[in-house]
Short mmCIF file of C-alpha atoms and ligand atoms in Angstrom, two decimals:
data_model
loop_
_atom_site.label_atom_id
_atom_site.label_comp_id
_atom_site.label_asym_id
_atom_site.label_seq_id
_atom_site.Cartn_x
_atom_site.Cartn_y
_atom_site.Cartn_z
CA MET A 26 -59.13 46.67 51.97
CA THR A 27 -60.30 46.25 55.44
CA VAL A 28 -58.13 43.26 57.21
CA THR A 29 -55.37 42.90 59.84
CA LEU A 30 -52.39 40.71 59.60
CA ASP A 31 -49.41 39.28 60.31
CA LEU A 32 -45.95 39.87 58.20
CA LYS A 33 -43.27 39.00 60.10
CA ASP A 34 -42.82 36.16 57.51
CA PRO A 35 -43.07 37.24 53.98
CA SER A 36 -41.47 34.94 52.93
CA ALA A 37 -43.91 31.88 54.09
CA ARG A 38 -44.91 29.64 51.29
CA PRO A 39 -48.31 28.48 49.97
CA VAL A 40 -48.66 24.64 50.94
CA ARG A 41 -51.75 21.89 49.76
CA PRO A 42 -54.46 21.86 52.26
CA SER A 43 -54.49 18.18 51.66
CA ALA A 44 -51.24 18.71 53.56
CA VAL A 45 -52.67 21.22 56.16
CA GLN A 46 -52.07 21.04 59.38
CA THR A 47 -54.21 22.42 62.36
CA LEU A 48 -53.44 23.84 65.74
CA ASP A 49 -53.54 20.59 67.62
CA GLY A 50 -51.16 19.48 64.13
CA LYS A 51 -53.87 17.80 62.66
CA PRO A 52 -54.92 17.31 58.90
CA THR A 53 -58.37 18.97 59.09
CA LEU A 54 -61.62 17.08 56.77
CA ILE A 55 -63.08 20.84 56.52
CA GLY A 56 -61.91 22.50 52.84
CA MET A 57 -61.25 18.47 51.16
CA SER A 58 -63.12 17.67 48.29
CA ARG A 59 -64.92 14.51 48.80
CA ASP A 60 -62.95 12.80 46.17
CA GLU A 61 -60.15 13.98 48.79
CA MET A 62 -62.33 12.93 52.22
CA VAL A 63 -62.86 9.85 50.34
CA ALA A 64 -59.44 9.27 50.30
CA ALA A 65 -59.50 10.22 53.97
CA MET A 66 -61.62 7.53 54.40
CA ALA A 67 -59.19 5.03 53.34
CA GLU A 68 -56.47 6.34 55.08
CA ALA A 69 -58.11 5.59 58.77
CA GLY A 70 -59.33 2.19 57.66
CA VAL A 71 -62.70 2.57 56.90
CA PRO A 72 -64.14 -0.40 54.20
CA GLU A 73 -64.16 0.18 51.08
CA LYS A 74 -68.27 0.08 50.33
CA GLN A 75 -68.33 2.29 53.48
CA ARG A 76 -66.46 5.30 52.40
CA LYS A 77 -68.98 7.15 50.30
CA MET A 78 -71.28 7.10 52.92
CA ARG A 79 -69.39 7.77 55.73
CA VAL A 80 -68.47 11.00 53.90
CA ASN A 81 -71.96 11.68 52.87
CA GLN A 82 -72.83 11.86 56.24
CA ILE A 83 -69.40 13.11 57.88
CA TRP A 84 -70.48 16.25 54.84
CA HIS A 85 -73.87 16.90 56.19
CA TRP A 86 -72.70 16.96 59.70
CA LEU A 87 -70.12 19.55 59.02
CA TYR A 88 -71.84 21.47 56.65
CA VAL A 89 -75.45 21.36 57.47
CA ARG A 90 -75.30 21.21 60.85
CA GLY A 91 -72.06 22.98 61.76
CA SER A 92 -70.27 20.22 63.26
CA SER A 93 -67.27 21.01 65.41
CA ASP A 94 -66.18 17.56 66.45
CA PHE A 95 -66.80 14.24 65.45
CA ALA A 96 -67.92 13.89 69.32
CA ASP A 97 -71.48 15.61 67.86
CA MET A 98 -72.06 12.89 64.45
CA HIS A 99 -73.99 10.39 66.53
CA THR A 100 -75.40 8.81 63.62
CA ILE A 101 -71.11 7.67 62.69
CA SER A 102 -70.43 4.72 65.40
CA ARG A 103 -68.69 5.88 68.17
CA ASP A 104 -65.57 3.48 67.30
CA LEU A 105 -65.07 5.06 64.01
CA ARG A 106 -65.52 8.74 65.65
CA GLU A 107 -63.03 8.09 67.46
CA THR A 108 -60.74 6.73 64.95
CA LEU A 109 -61.30 9.61 63.17
CA ASP A 110 -60.80 11.70 65.79
CA ALA A 111 -56.99 10.20 67.05
CA ARG A 112 -56.28 11.56 62.73
CA TYR A 113 -58.11 14.61 62.04
CA THR A 114 -59.88 17.82 62.64
CA VAL A 115 -63.01 19.94 61.97
CA GLY A 116 -62.09 22.48 64.30
CA ARG A 117 -62.54 26.11 64.50
CA PRO A 118 -59.42 28.85 63.67
CA GLU A 119 -59.44 30.74 67.15
CA ILE A 120 -61.55 34.22 67.36
CA VAL A 121 -58.91 36.33 68.71
CA GLU A 122 -61.14 38.92 68.68
CA GLU A 123 -65.35 39.88 68.14
CA GLN A 124 -66.21 43.53 67.20
CA ILE A 125 -70.36 44.87 67.08
CA SER A 126 -71.04 47.91 65.68
CA ASP A 127 -74.35 50.08 67.10
CA ASP A 128 -75.92 49.22 63.14
CA GLY A 129 -75.38 45.27 63.87
CA THR A 130 -72.17 44.82 61.27
CA ARG A 131 -69.77 42.29 63.13
CA LYS A 132 -66.18 41.82 62.97
CA TRP A 133 -63.70 38.57 63.77
CA LEU A 134 -60.16 38.73 63.76
CA LEU A 135 -59.46 35.39 63.13
CA ARG A 136 -55.81 33.48 63.65
CA PHE A 137 -54.82 30.96 61.70
CA PRO A 138 -52.26 28.27 62.85
CA PRO A 139 -48.42 28.30 60.98
CA ARG A 140 -48.39 25.79 57.52
CA GLY A 141 -45.36 24.54 57.23
CA ALA A 142 -42.58 26.79 58.36
CA GLY A 143 -44.44 30.04 58.37
CA ARG A 144 -45.54 31.52 61.65
CA PRO A 145 -49.62 32.03 62.57
CA VAL A 146 -51.69 35.04 60.41
CA GLU A 147 -54.65 36.83 60.90
CA VAL A 148 -57.12 37.82 58.89
CA GLU A 149 -60.30 39.39 59.32
CA THR A 150 -64.05 38.58 58.32
CA VAL A 151 -66.69 40.94 58.26
CA TYR A 152 -70.81 40.98 58.11
CA ILE A 153 -72.69 43.65 56.66
CA PRO A 154 -76.93 42.99 58.11
CA GLU A 155 -79.36 44.61 55.48
CA GLU A 156 -82.99 44.24 54.86
CA GLY A 157 -83.71 40.46 54.40
CA ARG A 158 -79.87 40.04 53.75
CA GLY A 159 -76.61 39.56 55.39
CA THR A 160 -73.19 39.34 53.53
CA LEU A 161 -70.21 37.90 54.50
CA CYS A 162 -66.89 39.38 53.37
CA ILE A 163 -64.23 36.84 52.93
CA SER A 164 -60.76 37.08 52.29
CA SER A 165 -58.59 34.57 50.25
CA GLN A 166 -54.99 35.74 50.78
CA VAL A 167 -52.57 37.51 53.52
CA GLY A 168 -51.39 40.34 51.68
CA CYS A 169 -51.72 41.55 48.35
CA THR A 170 -48.68 40.70 45.30
CA LEU A 171 -50.87 43.60 43.84
CA THR A 172 -50.07 47.31 44.49
CA CYS A 173 -53.32 49.35 43.68
CA THR A 174 -52.09 52.84 44.88
CA PHE A 175 -55.43 53.72 47.49
CA CYS A 176 -55.37 50.62 49.00
CA HIS A 177 -53.93 49.40 52.63
CA THR A 178 -53.71 45.83 51.34
CA GLY A 179 -51.69 46.94 48.54
CA THR A 180 -48.80 48.04 50.84
CA GLN A 181 -48.60 44.84 52.60
CA LYS A 182 -46.72 42.08 50.77
CA LEU A 183 -47.95 39.01 50.45
CA VAL A 184 -47.70 36.43 53.11
CA ARG A 185 -49.31 33.48 51.71
CA ASN A 186 -52.18 31.70 50.17
CA LEU A 187 -55.04 31.02 52.24
CA THR A 188 -56.15 27.65 52.00
CA ALA A 189 -59.43 26.47 50.79
CA GLU A 190 -60.11 25.07 54.95
CA GLU A 191 -59.18 29.05 55.80
CA ILE A 192 -61.41 30.65 53.11
CA LEU A 193 -64.41 28.68 54.31
CA SER A 194 -63.70 28.48 58.24
CA GLN A 195 -64.27 32.15 57.39
CA LEU A 196 -67.79 31.41 56.89
CA LEU A 197 -68.49 28.46 59.12
CA VAL A 198 -67.53 30.83 62.29
CA ALA A 199 -69.74 33.42 61.47
CA ARG A 200 -72.18 31.33 60.52
CA ASP A 201 -71.54 29.46 64.28
CA ARG A 202 -71.21 33.21 66.16
CA LEU A 203 -74.65 34.40 64.50
CA GLY A 204 -76.39 30.95 65.55
CA ASP A 205 -76.91 30.35 61.31
CA PHE A 206 -76.79 26.65 62.41
CA PRO A 207 -79.84 24.65 62.58
CA HIS A 208 -81.17 24.44 66.35
CA ARG A 209 -78.51 26.74 67.40
CA ASP A 210 -79.51 30.31 69.25
CA THR A 211 -78.55 34.06 67.60
CA PRO A 212 -76.86 35.72 70.34
CA GLN A 213 -79.74 38.31 72.15
CA GLY A 214 -79.93 42.03 70.36
CA ALA A 215 -77.96 40.31 66.93
CA ILE A 216 -78.82 42.63 63.73
CA VAL A 217 -79.86 40.06 60.82
CA PRO A 218 -82.00 39.44 58.81
CA ALA A 219 -86.00 38.44 59.96
CA GLU A 220 -86.61 35.40 58.43
CA GLY A 221 -84.14 32.65 56.53
CA ARG A 222 -80.39 32.22 56.77
CA LYS A 223 -78.56 35.03 58.11
CA VAL A 224 -75.51 34.37 55.98
CA THR A 225 -77.64 35.15 52.69
CA ASN A 226 -74.75 35.96 50.29
CA ILE A 227 -70.72 36.48 50.56
CA VAL A 228 -68.33 38.66 49.10
CA MET A 229 -64.83 37.61 48.10
CA MET A 230 -63.89 41.26 48.79
CA GLY A 231 -61.78 40.77 51.78
CA MET A 232 -57.58 41.24 51.72
CA GLY A 233 -55.96 39.60 48.49
CA GLU A 234 -56.75 38.77 45.10
CA PRO A 235 -58.75 35.88 44.91
CA LEU A 236 -58.02 34.95 40.94
CA TYR A 237 -54.19 34.26 41.94
CA ASN A 238 -55.35 32.01 44.77
CA PHE A 239 -57.30 30.39 42.00
CA ASP A 240 -57.22 26.75 43.29
CA ASN A 241 -58.42 27.21 47.01
CA VAL A 242 -61.75 30.13 46.13
CA LYS A 243 -62.43 27.38 43.68
CA LYS A 244 -62.76 24.66 46.11
CA ALA A 245 -63.77 26.72 49.29
CA LEU A 246 -66.49 28.30 46.80
CA LEU A 247 -67.64 24.93 45.23
CA ILE A 248 -68.57 23.65 48.83
CA ALA A 249 -70.43 26.46 49.94
CA SER A 250 -72.43 26.36 47.47
CA ASP A 251 -72.51 22.56 47.23
CA GLY A 252 -76.60 21.39 47.20
CA ASP A 253 -76.46 18.88 50.03
CA GLY A 254 -74.08 21.47 52.38
CA LEU A 255 -74.03 24.84 53.13
CA ALA A 256 -75.71 25.51 49.73
CA LEU A 257 -75.49 29.25 48.57
CA SER A 258 -76.41 30.01 45.77
CA ARG A 259 -73.98 30.74 43.38
CA ARG A 260 -75.81 34.29 42.13
CA ARG A 261 -75.30 35.40 45.75
CA ILE A 262 -71.73 34.60 45.98
CA THR A 263 -69.60 37.86 44.45
CA LEU A 264 -66.16 37.41 43.88
CA SER A 265 -64.22 40.90 42.91
CA THR A 266 -61.27 41.01 41.23
CA SER A 267 -58.67 44.08 40.34
CA GLY A 268 -58.75 42.31 36.71
CA VAL A 269 -56.92 38.89 35.91
CA VAL A 270 -57.96 38.74 32.70
CA PRO A 271 -56.78 35.27 31.66
CA GLU A 272 -59.09 33.39 35.23
CA ILE A 273 -61.95 35.61 34.81
CA ALA A 274 -63.65 33.03 31.91
CA ARG A 275 -62.86 30.31 34.48
CA THR A 276 -64.49 31.72 37.05
CA GLY A 277 -67.15 31.54 34.79
CA GLU A 278 -67.57 28.57 33.29
CA GLU A 279 -65.44 26.44 36.94
CA ILE A 280 -67.54 28.54 40.14
CA GLY A 281 -69.99 30.15 38.01
CA VAL A 282 -70.50 32.89 40.63
CA MET A 283 -71.71 36.58 39.98
CA LEU A 284 -68.34 38.73 39.24
CA ALA A 285 -67.11 42.24 39.88
CA ILE A 286 -64.22 43.90 38.23
CA SER A 287 -62.55 47.07 40.68
CA LEU A 288 -62.56 48.99 37.58
CA HIS A 289 -62.00 52.74 39.23
CA ALA A 290 -60.45 54.23 36.58
CA VAL A 291 -61.68 54.63 32.51
CA ARG A 292 -58.16 55.74 31.27
CA ASP A 293 -55.44 53.70 30.52
CA GLU A 294 -52.49 55.85 32.12
CA LEU A 295 -54.57 56.76 34.97
CA ARG A 296 -55.75 52.95 35.63
CA ASP A 297 -52.04 51.65 35.15
CA VAL A 298 -51.07 53.93 38.10
CA LEU A 299 -54.67 53.13 40.50
CA VAL A 300 -54.30 49.41 39.70
CA PRO A 301 -51.18 48.40 38.60
CA ILE A 302 -51.97 44.97 36.98
CA ASN A 303 -53.58 46.87 34.14
CA LYS A 304 -50.48 47.36 32.61
CA LYS A 305 -50.41 43.72 32.05
CA TYR A 306 -53.82 43.57 31.09
CA PRO A 307 -55.54 46.77 29.90
CA LEU A 308 -59.10 48.15 29.29
CA GLN A 309 -59.39 47.08 26.54
CA GLN A 310 -58.93 43.29 27.65
CA LEU A 311 -60.67 43.16 30.70
CA LEU A 312 -63.54 44.85 29.46
CA ASP A 313 -63.68 42.36 26.42
CA ALA A 314 -63.72 39.11 29.16
CA CYS A 315 -66.43 41.02 30.82
CA ARG A 316 -68.49 41.39 27.51
CA THR A 317 -67.55 37.26 26.86
CA TYR A 318 -67.98 36.54 31.17
CA PRO A 319 -69.90 32.96 30.93
CA GLY A 320 -73.47 33.57 32.03
CA VAL A 321 -73.35 37.39 32.15
CA SER A 322 -77.29 38.91 31.08
CA ASN A 323 -79.39 41.52 32.55
CA ALA A 324 -80.32 38.86 35.69
CA ARG A 325 -76.82 38.48 36.18
CA ARG A 326 -74.83 41.68 36.09
CA ILE A 327 -71.52 42.17 36.56
CA THR A 328 -70.79 44.74 39.59
CA PHE A 329 -67.96 47.63 38.71
CA GLU A 330 -66.65 48.84 41.72
CA TYR A 331 -65.52 52.98 41.30
CA VAL A 332 -63.63 54.47 44.44
CA MET A 333 -64.57 58.17 44.79
CA LEU A 334 -60.90 59.99 44.84
CA LYS A 335 -61.24 63.58 45.26
CA GLY A 336 -59.74 65.53 41.88
CA VAL A 337 -58.41 62.80 40.73
CA ASN A 338 -61.18 60.39 39.07
CA ASP A 339 -64.47 61.90 40.08
CA SER A 340 -64.84 63.99 36.84
CA LEU A 341 -67.98 63.97 34.67
CA ALA A 342 -65.67 63.86 31.95
CA ASP A 343 -65.13 60.08 33.95
CA ALA A 344 -68.46 59.44 34.31
CA LYS A 345 -69.46 60.22 30.53
CA GLU A 346 -65.86 57.98 29.92
CA LEU A 347 -67.29 55.07 32.46
CA VAL A 348 -70.85 55.16 30.67
CA ARG A 349 -69.35 54.77 27.30
CA LEU A 350 -66.74 51.94 28.32
CA LEU A 351 -69.90 50.18 29.80
CA LYS A 352 -71.89 50.16 26.54
CA GLY A 353 -73.20 46.27 25.80
CA ILE A 354 -72.16 45.32 29.17
CA PRO A 355 -74.84 44.20 31.46
CA ALA A 356 -73.46 46.29 34.59
CA LYS A 357 -73.59 47.64 37.66
CA ILE A 358 -71.58 50.30 39.22
CA ASN A 359 -70.91 50.47 42.87
CA LEU A 360 -69.59 54.26 43.54
CA ILE A 361 -67.61 53.43 46.53
CA PRO A 362 -66.31 56.45 48.76
CA PHE A 363 -62.27 56.59 49.17
CA ASN A 364 -61.52 55.17 53.04
CA PRO A 365 -58.47 56.69 53.85
CA TRP A 366 -55.86 54.70 55.88
CA PRO A 367 -52.66 56.58 57.59
CA GLY A 368 -49.57 58.23 54.90
CA SER A 369 -52.45 57.58 52.20
CA ASP A 370 -52.01 60.59 49.27
CA TYR A 371 -56.41 60.76 48.59
CA GLU A 372 -58.77 62.16 49.67
CA CYS A 373 -62.72 61.25 49.50
CA SER A 374 -63.76 63.06 46.77
CA ASP A 375 -66.91 65.48 47.69
CA TRP A 376 -70.52 64.56 48.53
CA GLU A 377 -72.41 66.46 45.59
CA THR A 378 -69.03 65.61 43.64
CA ILE A 379 -70.35 61.61 44.00
CA GLU A 380 -74.01 62.34 43.85
CA THR A 381 -73.07 64.41 40.88
CA PHE A 382 -71.41 61.40 39.20
CA ALA A 383 -74.28 58.74 40.63
CA ASP A 384 -76.82 60.84 38.45
CA PHE A 385 -75.14 60.66 35.39
CA VAL A 386 -74.81 57.40 35.68
CA ASN A 387 -77.95 56.30 36.63
CA ALA A 388 -79.61 59.26 33.59
CA ASN A 389 -77.63 56.64 31.36
CA GLY A 390 -79.31 53.31 32.28
CA TYR A 391 -76.66 52.08 35.27
CA ALA A 392 -77.74 51.13 38.70
CA SER A 393 -74.97 53.11 40.66
CA PRO A 394 -76.39 52.62 44.43
CA ILE A 395 -75.17 54.75 47.16
CA ARG A 396 -76.51 54.09 50.16
CA THR A 397 -78.34 57.35 51.25
CA PRO A 398 -78.24 56.77 54.95
CA ARG A 399 -75.32 54.28 55.31
CA GLY A 400 -73.78 57.15 53.02
CA ARG A 401 -74.53 59.91 54.75
CA ASP A 402 -72.89 58.66 57.84
CA ILE A 403 -69.76 57.88 56.15
CA LEU A 404 -69.02 60.95 54.26
CA ALA A 405 -69.44 62.47 57.57
CA ALA A 406 -66.68 60.24 58.80
CA CYS A 407 -64.80 60.89 55.42
CA GLY A 408 -65.27 64.48 56.13
CA GLN A 409 -63.46 63.76 59.40
CA LEU A 410 -61.15 61.60 58.32
CA LYS A 411 -58.67 64.13 56.55
CA SER A 412 -57.08 64.50 59.11
CA GLU A 413 -57.72 61.90 62.06
CA SER A 414 -57.96 58.84 60.16
CA GLU A 415 -55.54 56.81 63.18
CA ARG A 416 -58.20 57.59 65.74
CA MET A 417 -61.28 57.15 63.01
CA ARG A 418 -63.90 55.86 65.44
CA LYS A 419 -64.15 51.62 65.36
CA THR A 420 -67.60 52.09 64.48
CA ASP A 421 -67.06 54.53 61.55
CA ARG A 422 -64.64 52.20 60.29
CA LEU A 423 -67.15 49.31 60.29
CA ALA A 424 -69.69 51.52 58.50
CA LEU A 425 -66.95 52.39 55.98
CA GLU A 426 -66.26 48.48 54.86
CA ALA A 427 -70.48 48.08 54.96
CA MET A 428 -70.75 50.63 52.64
CA MET A 429 -68.06 48.71 50.00
CA ILE A 430 -69.10 45.53 50.83
CA SER A 431 -73.36 46.12 51.03
CA GLY A 432 -75.74 45.15 48.19
CA HIS A 433 -73.89 42.56 46.32
CA GLY A 434 -75.34 39.39 44.83
CA ALA A 435 -79.29 38.48 43.94
CA ASP A 436 -81.28 39.27 46.87
N1 SAH B 520 -58.08 42.23 45.36
C1 SAH B 520 -59.15 42.32 45.15
C2 SAH B 520 -60.63 42.09 46.05
C3 SAH B 520 -60.60 42.93 47.17
S1 SAH B 520 -61.95 44.05 46.72
C4 SAH B 520 -59.62 43.36 43.73
O1 SAH B 520 -59.33 44.59 44.16
O2 SAH B 520 -61.04 43.43 43.47
C5 SAH B 520 -62.18 45.04 47.71
C6 SAH B 520 -62.51 46.49 46.91
O3 SAH B 520 -62.69 47.77 47.56
C7 SAH B 520 -61.97 46.45 45.80
O4 SAH B 520 -62.78 47.09 44.64
C8 SAH B 520 -60.84 47.58 45.91
O5 SAH B 520 -60.50 48.27 45.18
C9 SAH B 520 -61.53 48.60 47.36
N2 SAH B 520 -60.60 49.40 48.13
C10 SAH B 520 -59.50 49.12 48.50
N3 SAH B 520 -59.16 49.77 49.28
C11 SAH B 520 -59.69 50.79 49.34
C12 SAH B 520 -59.85 52.02 49.70
N4 SAH B 520 -59.11 52.52 50.68
N5 SAH B 520 -60.87 52.74 49.95
C13 SAH B 520 -62.69 52.30 49.22
N6 SAH B 520 -62.24 51.38 48.23
C14 SAH B 520 -60.98 50.78 48.60
FE1 SF4 B 521 -56.38 45.95 47.38
FE2 SF4 B 521 -57.43 44.37 45.46
FE3 SF4 B 521 -55.27 46.05 44.83
FE4 SF4 B 521 -54.98 43.84 45.81
S1 SF4 B 521 -55.96 43.88 43.98
S2 SF4 B 521 -53.86 46.39 46.40
S3 SF4 B 521 -56.83 43.91 47.32
S4 SF4 B 521 -57.15 46.51 45.43
#
């Protein structure tokens, strides 16, 4: 949706995270499972009896304390710290740019080093502070193999999957920059939740299709929700998919996070165009997978994303069909004003049309939040965008992105 990328080498192949080389050429411990870390201790010559204990210590330093340097880890002997430092890294990616909007939204442009024969890639991560929560939007791939016609990312070829380290590093960098680790200061004037953690929720809604990078996404999210580390509740993690039906049940069973579906159309003919993966997995199959999503209940609803495209999918008849289709599925509907980009063929629906649509869906018992204060700003931007999308102010762009990302997962 929102991210930029380096397309110089579309042929770069995904690599296994355990073989990842970082900028300084050393493999990273970030993103390794505990078992992989035990193996890394063995390689570093740690006696077998001590390995598990060392892994627990390092895990704590990395994911509770937010350490990015072995030198901090003073519960570990200096000798071992030096041995580990010689072989491995726990460093962060380069922050190329940090943007901060008036409403507190932040966006980081991160540069990840080459993988294998590839080149460095750049990925954006976005933070949205709201009343009582802070949501981080994370990318899973650089580019996307799918070609949804309204999505900017869909015009960009897949460069490669992000590794578990790279997915997780987006969260670690955000927490670094927000002072969201023990004994760290939050930057002066930063807009963050008044109490508790600054990053309370994660949405896998950045660039890419997370279910086409299942293993790395799973690994990263299991580390993000590990109770002895980053400890984010799985109810506060939402994974958004365009509808990779065969991986949906596994997402519930093996990762256990909240699910969002990029629906956008209620008839197969239209969805085949807007979200072409529909040709492979049509609506009926997609909705059946939602109906049986492991753990789905009224307390754990599925979010259906619906981008409002003028004259395309925004009629009252569409709203009626939406309500009919979702019958029996514990659901929330997130109406997203279309965010135009240079060269896109669509326009954002009028504000009144969005309201009429939302009112109908609401009256039929589905929460379909449009965040009014931000939404109105955004609509103003949306109107201007027809002829001026390239000149859209950075803050407008951020506000639009915030609209898509906010309000997901438990409070
Ligand atoms: N690939 C996954 C994750 C990306 S989520 C998926 O498609 O679900 C990003 C969300 O923003 C998706 O619901 C996507 O359909 C939506 N989106 C993409 N481009 C958009 C645009 N120009 N305006 C509004 N929403 C858009
Ligand atoms: Fe964009 Fe998601 Fe479609 Fe990929 S699957 S093109 S990221 S909307």
